[in-house]
Amino acid sequence: MERKFGDRSKWKRILKRKYAQSFIDTKEFKGYITLLNTIKVMKPLWVNYGEKSVCIVHDGYMWLQQFPLEKNHSVTTMFDANGEIVQWYIDICYKNSIENNVPYLDDLYLDIVLLPNGEVIVKDADELDEAFSNGLIDKSLYDLAWEELNHLKALITNNHFELIKLSKTHKNILIDKLN
């Protein structure tokens, strides 16, 4: 499993950045939130979803990441330089925690992309299958990943996935803390 940190400190594409994080404990959310402002990047990052091409990193973009404690997912909301949401990227994970005061997730390969138009895209099922086949994860983690993905897809379909609704609120909590 890959450990992904909220500060993305090893990401060489970002030449100049600002970063903030906080711990939140409310009725709606308990966990860590981080905000990365990519002030200057080496080059934009585009991803393709079928016929669609989406820019997810460019100068002035912001990535809000939500690490809910005791959950098996983390959500990255990607905002363009105008503050518009480009996509939500949901990592299915073994756990969210903190190390050296930086939140992280232990990635379980499967991902969900949610586009602002409501389109849901499942990604990296082949990576999960390969990790299981190669013994990198056991059957319980394999099953956990699929159960979490199916649960989240149902929440998204029924408009009950609260982290999506909290994206702008959580971004606003951190925007003034960027340094």
Short mmCIF file of N, CA and C in Angstrom, two decimals, residues 93-175:
data_model
loop_
_atom_site.label_atom_id
_atom_site.label_comp_id
_atom_site.label_asym_id
_atom_site.label_seq_id
_atom_site.Cartn_x
_atom_site.Cartn_y
_atom_site.Cartn_z
N CYS A 93 -9.26 3.68 1.11
CA CYS A 93 -8.03 3.46 1.86
C CYS A 93 -8.24 2.51 3.04
N TYR A 94 -7.14 1.97 3.52
CA TYR A 94 -7.15 1.12 4.70
C TYR A 94 -7.42 1.96 5.94
N LYS A 95 -6.76 3.13 6.01
CA LYS A 95 -6.98 4.04 7.14
C LYS A 95 -6.47 5.42 6.81
N ASN A 96 -6.96 6.39 7.58
CA ASN A 96 -6.46 7.75 7.61
C ASN A 96 -5.85 7.97 8.98
N SER A 97 -4.72 8.65 9.01
CA SER A 97 -4.09 8.92 10.31
C SER A 97 -3.15 10.12 10.15
N ILE A 98 -2.24 10.27 11.10
CA ILE A 98 -1.29 11.39 11.08
C ILE A 98 0.09 10.87 11.46
N GLU A 99 1.10 11.40 10.79
CA GLU A 99 2.49 11.04 11.07
C GLU A 99 3.33 12.31 10.96
N ASN A 100 4.16 12.56 11.96
CA ASN A 100 4.96 13.79 11.99
C ASN A 100 4.09 15.03 11.76
N ASN A 101 2.91 15.01 12.34
CA ASN A 101 1.94 16.11 12.28
C ASN A 101 1.39 16.36 10.87
N VAL A 102 1.48 15.38 9.99
CA VAL A 102 0.91 15.53 8.64
C VAL A 102 -0.08 14.38 8.41
N PRO A 103 -1.33 14.70 8.05
CA PRO A 103 -2.32 13.65 7.77
C PRO A 103 -1.92 12.81 6.56
N TYR A 104 -2.31 11.54 6.61
CA TYR A 104 -2.04 10.64 5.49
C TYR A 104 -3.15 9.62 5.35
N LEU A 105 -3.12 8.93 4.20
CA LEU A 105 -3.99 7.77 3.97
C LEU A 105 -3.12 6.63 3.48
N ASP A 106 -3.53 5.42 3.83
CA ASP A 106 -2.91 4.22 3.29
C ASP A 106 -3.83 3.71 2.18
N ASP A 107 -3.39 3.92 0.94
CA ASP A 107 -4.21 3.73 -0.25
C ASP A 107 -4.51 2.26 -0.53
N LEU A 108 -5.77 1.97 -0.82
CA LEU A 108 -6.20 0.62 -1.22
C LEU A 108 -6.54 0.56 -2.71
N TYR A 109 -5.84 1.35 -3.51
CA TYR A 109 -5.87 1.27 -4.97
C TYR A 109 -7.14 1.78 -5.63
N LEU A 110 -8.31 1.32 -5.22
CA LEU A 110 -9.56 1.74 -5.87
C LEU A 110 -9.83 3.22 -5.64
N ASP A 111 -10.37 3.87 -6.66
CA ASP A 111 -10.70 5.29 -6.57
C ASP A 111 -12.02 5.56 -7.27
N ILE A 112 -12.64 6.64 -6.84
CA ILE A 112 -13.85 7.14 -7.50
C ILE A 112 -13.58 8.59 -7.89
N VAL A 113 -13.87 8.92 -9.12
CA VAL A 113 -13.84 10.32 -9.56
C VAL A 113 -15.29 10.75 -9.73
N LEU A 114 -15.61 11.88 -9.13
CA LEU A 114 -16.93 12.48 -9.29
C LEU A 114 -16.75 13.83 -9.97
N LEU A 115 -17.34 13.97 -11.12
CA LEU A 115 -17.25 15.23 -11.87
C LEU A 115 -18.42 16.14 -11.48
N PRO A 116 -18.25 17.44 -11.63
CA PRO A 116 -19.32 18.37 -11.24
C PRO A 116 -20.66 18.11 -11.94
N ASN A 117 -20.64 17.48 -13.11
CA ASN A 117 -21.89 17.18 -13.82
C ASN A 117 -22.58 15.93 -13.26
N GLY A 118 -21.99 15.31 -12.20
CA GLY A 118 -22.59 14.14 -11.58
C GLY A 118 -22.06 12.81 -12.07
N GLU A 119 -21.23 12.84 -13.11
CA GLU A 119 -20.67 11.60 -13.64
C GLU A 119 -19.75 10.96 -12.61
N VAL A 120 -19.91 9.64 -12.42
CA VAL A 120 -19.10 8.86 -11.48
C VAL A 120 -18.22 7.90 -12.27
N ILE A 121 -16.92 7.93 -11.99
CA ILE A 121 -15.97 7.08 -12.70
C ILE A 121 -15.20 6.26 -11.67
N VAL A 122 -15.22 4.94 -11.81
CA VAL A 122 -14.44 4.06 -10.94
C VAL A 122 -13.09 3.84 -11.60
N LYS A 123 -12.02 3.99 -10.81
CA LYS A 123 -10.68 3.86 -11.36
C LYS A 123 -9.87 2.81 -10.59
N ASP A 124 -8.94 2.22 -11.30
CA ASP A 124 -7.87 1.39 -10.74
C ASP A 124 -8.32 0.06 -10.14
N ALA A 125 -9.43 -0.47 -10.61
CA ALA A 125 -9.84 -1.81 -10.19
C ALA A 125 -8.77 -2.83 -10.58
N ASP A 126 -8.12 -2.60 -11.72
CA ASP A 126 -7.04 -3.50 -12.16
C ASP A 126 -5.87 -3.48 -11.18
N GLU A 127 -5.56 -2.31 -10.61
CA GLU A 127 -4.48 -2.21 -9.63
C GLU A 127 -4.83 -2.98 -8.35
N LEU A 128 -6.09 -2.90 -7.93
CA LEU A 128 -6.52 -3.66 -6.75
C LEU A 128 -6.42 -5.16 -7.02
N ASP A 129 -6.91 -5.59 -8.18
CA ASP A 129 -6.83 -7.02 -8.54
C ASP A 129 -5.38 -7.50 -8.57
N GLU A 130 -4.51 -6.68 -9.15
CA GLU A 130 -3.10 -7.04 -9.25
C GLU A 130 -2.45 -7.12 -7.86
N ALA A 131 -2.77 -6.16 -6.99
CA ALA A 131 -2.22 -6.18 -5.63
C ALA A 131 -2.65 -7.44 -4.88
N PHE A 132 -3.89 -7.84 -5.08
CA PHE A 132 -4.40 -9.06 -4.45
C PHE A 132 -3.72 -10.29 -5.04
N SER A 133 -3.65 -10.35 -6.36
CA SER A 133 -3.02 -11.49 -7.04
C SER A 133 -1.56 -11.66 -6.66
N ASN A 134 -0.86 -10.54 -6.45
CA ASN A 134 0.56 -10.57 -6.11
C ASN A 134 0.82 -10.68 -4.61
N GLY A 135 -0.25 -10.79 -3.81
CA GLY A 135 -0.08 -10.96 -2.38
C GLY A 135 0.28 -9.69 -1.62
N LEU A 136 0.11 -8.53 -2.26
CA LEU A 136 0.40 -7.26 -1.57
C LEU A 136 -0.69 -6.92 -0.55
N ILE A 137 -1.89 -7.40 -0.81
CA ILE A 137 -3.00 -7.26 0.14
C ILE A 137 -3.70 -8.61 0.25
N ASP A 138 -4.36 -8.84 1.38
CA ASP A 138 -5.08 -10.10 1.56
C ASP A 138 -6.55 -9.94 1.16
N LYS A 139 -7.29 -11.04 1.26
CA LYS A 139 -8.70 -11.07 0.84
C LYS A 139 -9.54 -10.09 1.64
N SER A 140 -9.25 -9.94 2.94
CA SER A 140 -10.05 -9.02 3.77
C SER A 140 -9.88 -7.57 3.30
N LEU A 141 -8.68 -7.16 2.92
CA LEU A 141 -8.47 -5.80 2.41
C LEU A 141 -9.08 -5.63 1.01
N TYR A 142 -8.98 -6.67 0.21
CA TYR A 142 -9.59 -6.64 -1.12
C TYR A 142 -11.10 -6.43 -0.99
N ASP A 143 -11.72 -7.22 -0.11
CA ASP A 143 -13.17 -7.10 0.11
C ASP A 143 -13.54 -5.76 0.71
N LEU A 144 -12.72 -5.28 1.66
CA LEU A 144 -12.96 -3.98 2.28
C LEU A 144 -13.00 -2.88 1.22
N ALA A 145 -12.05 -2.92 0.29
CA ALA A 145 -11.99 -1.89 -0.76
C ALA A 145 -13.28 -1.88 -1.59
N TRP A 146 -13.73 -3.06 -2.01
CA TRP A 146 -14.95 -3.12 -2.82
C TRP A 146 -16.19 -2.73 -2.03
N GLU A 147 -16.26 -3.16 -0.77
CA GLU A 147 -17.41 -2.79 0.07
C GLU A 147 -17.48 -1.27 0.24
N GLU A 148 -16.33 -0.64 0.51
CA GLU A 148 -16.29 0.82 0.69
C GLU A 148 -16.68 1.52 -0.60
N LEU A 149 -16.15 1.06 -1.72
CA LEU A 149 -16.48 1.68 -3.00
C LEU A 149 -17.98 1.60 -3.28
N ASN A 150 -18.56 0.43 -3.08
CA ASN A 150 -20.00 0.27 -3.35
C ASN A 150 -20.84 1.11 -2.39
N HIS A 151 -20.43 1.19 -1.14
CA HIS A 151 -21.13 2.03 -0.16
C HIS A 151 -21.10 3.51 -0.58
N LEU A 152 -19.92 3.98 -0.97
CA LEU A 152 -19.78 5.39 -1.36
C LEU A 152 -20.55 5.70 -2.64
N LYS A 153 -20.51 4.77 -3.60
CA LYS A 153 -21.28 4.98 -4.84
C LYS A 153 -22.76 5.13 -4.53
N ALA A 154 -23.27 4.34 -3.60
CA ALA A 154 -24.69 4.44 -3.23
C ALA A 154 -24.96 5.79 -2.57
N LEU A 155 -24.07 6.24 -1.69
CA LEU A 155 -24.25 7.55 -1.05
C LEU A 155 -24.24 8.67 -2.10
N ILE A 156 -23.30 8.58 -3.04
CA ILE A 156 -23.20 9.61 -4.09
C ILE A 156 -24.47 9.61 -4.94
N THR A 157 -24.91 8.45 -5.35
CA THR A 157 -26.11 8.33 -6.18
C THR A 157 -27.33 8.94 -5.49
N ASN A 158 -27.43 8.76 -4.19
CA ASN A 158 -28.57 9.27 -3.42
C ASN A 158 -28.34 10.66 -2.83
N ASN A 159 -27.23 11.30 -3.23
CA ASN A 159 -26.89 12.64 -2.76
C ASN A 159 -26.75 12.70 -1.23
N HIS A 160 -26.17 11.65 -0.65
CA HIS A 160 -26.00 11.59 0.81
C HIS A 160 -24.53 11.53 1.24
N PHE A 161 -23.60 11.80 0.32
CA PHE A 161 -22.19 11.75 0.69
C PHE A 161 -21.79 13.12 1.21
N GLU A 162 -21.74 13.24 2.53
CA GLU A 162 -21.58 14.54 3.20
C GLU A 162 -20.25 15.24 2.90
N LEU A 163 -19.17 14.49 2.71
CA LEU A 163 -17.88 15.16 2.47
C LEU A 163 -17.91 16.02 1.21
N ILE A 164 -18.65 15.58 0.21
CA ILE A 164 -18.78 16.38 -1.01
C ILE A 164 -19.44 17.72 -0.68
N LYS A 165 -20.47 17.66 0.14
CA LYS A 165 -21.21 18.87 0.51
C LYS A 165 -20.38 19.81 1.38
N LEU A 166 -19.38 19.26 2.10
CA LEU A 166 -18.56 20.07 3.01
C LEU A 166 -17.31 20.66 2.33
N SER A 167 -17.10 20.36 1.06
CA SER A 167 -15.87 20.78 0.38
C SER A 167 -15.61 22.28 0.48
N LYS A 168 -16.56 23.08 0.11
CA LYS A 168 -16.34 24.54 0.12
C LYS A 168 -16.22 25.07 1.54
N THR A 169 -17.00 24.52 2.47
CA THR A 169 -16.91 24.94 3.88
C THR A 169 -15.53 24.65 4.43
N HIS A 170 -15.02 23.45 4.18
CA HIS A 170 -13.70 23.08 4.68
C HIS A 170 -12.60 23.90 4.01
N LYS A 171 -12.75 24.18 2.73
CA LYS A 171 -11.77 25.04 2.05
C LYS A 171 -11.74 26.41 2.71
N ASN A 172 -12.92 26.96 2.99
CA ASN A 172 -12.99 28.30 3.59
C ASN A 172 -12.38 28.34 5.00
N ILE A 173 -12.44 27.22 5.72
CA ILE A 173 -11.81 27.17 7.04
C ILE A 173 -10.30 27.35 6.92
N LEU A 174 -9.71 26.80 5.87
CA LEU A 174 -8.25 26.80 5.74
C LEU A 174 -7.69 27.93 4.90
N ILE A 175 -8.49 28.59 4.10
CA ILE A 175 -7.99 29.56 3.13
C ILE A 175 -7.16 30.67 3.80
#
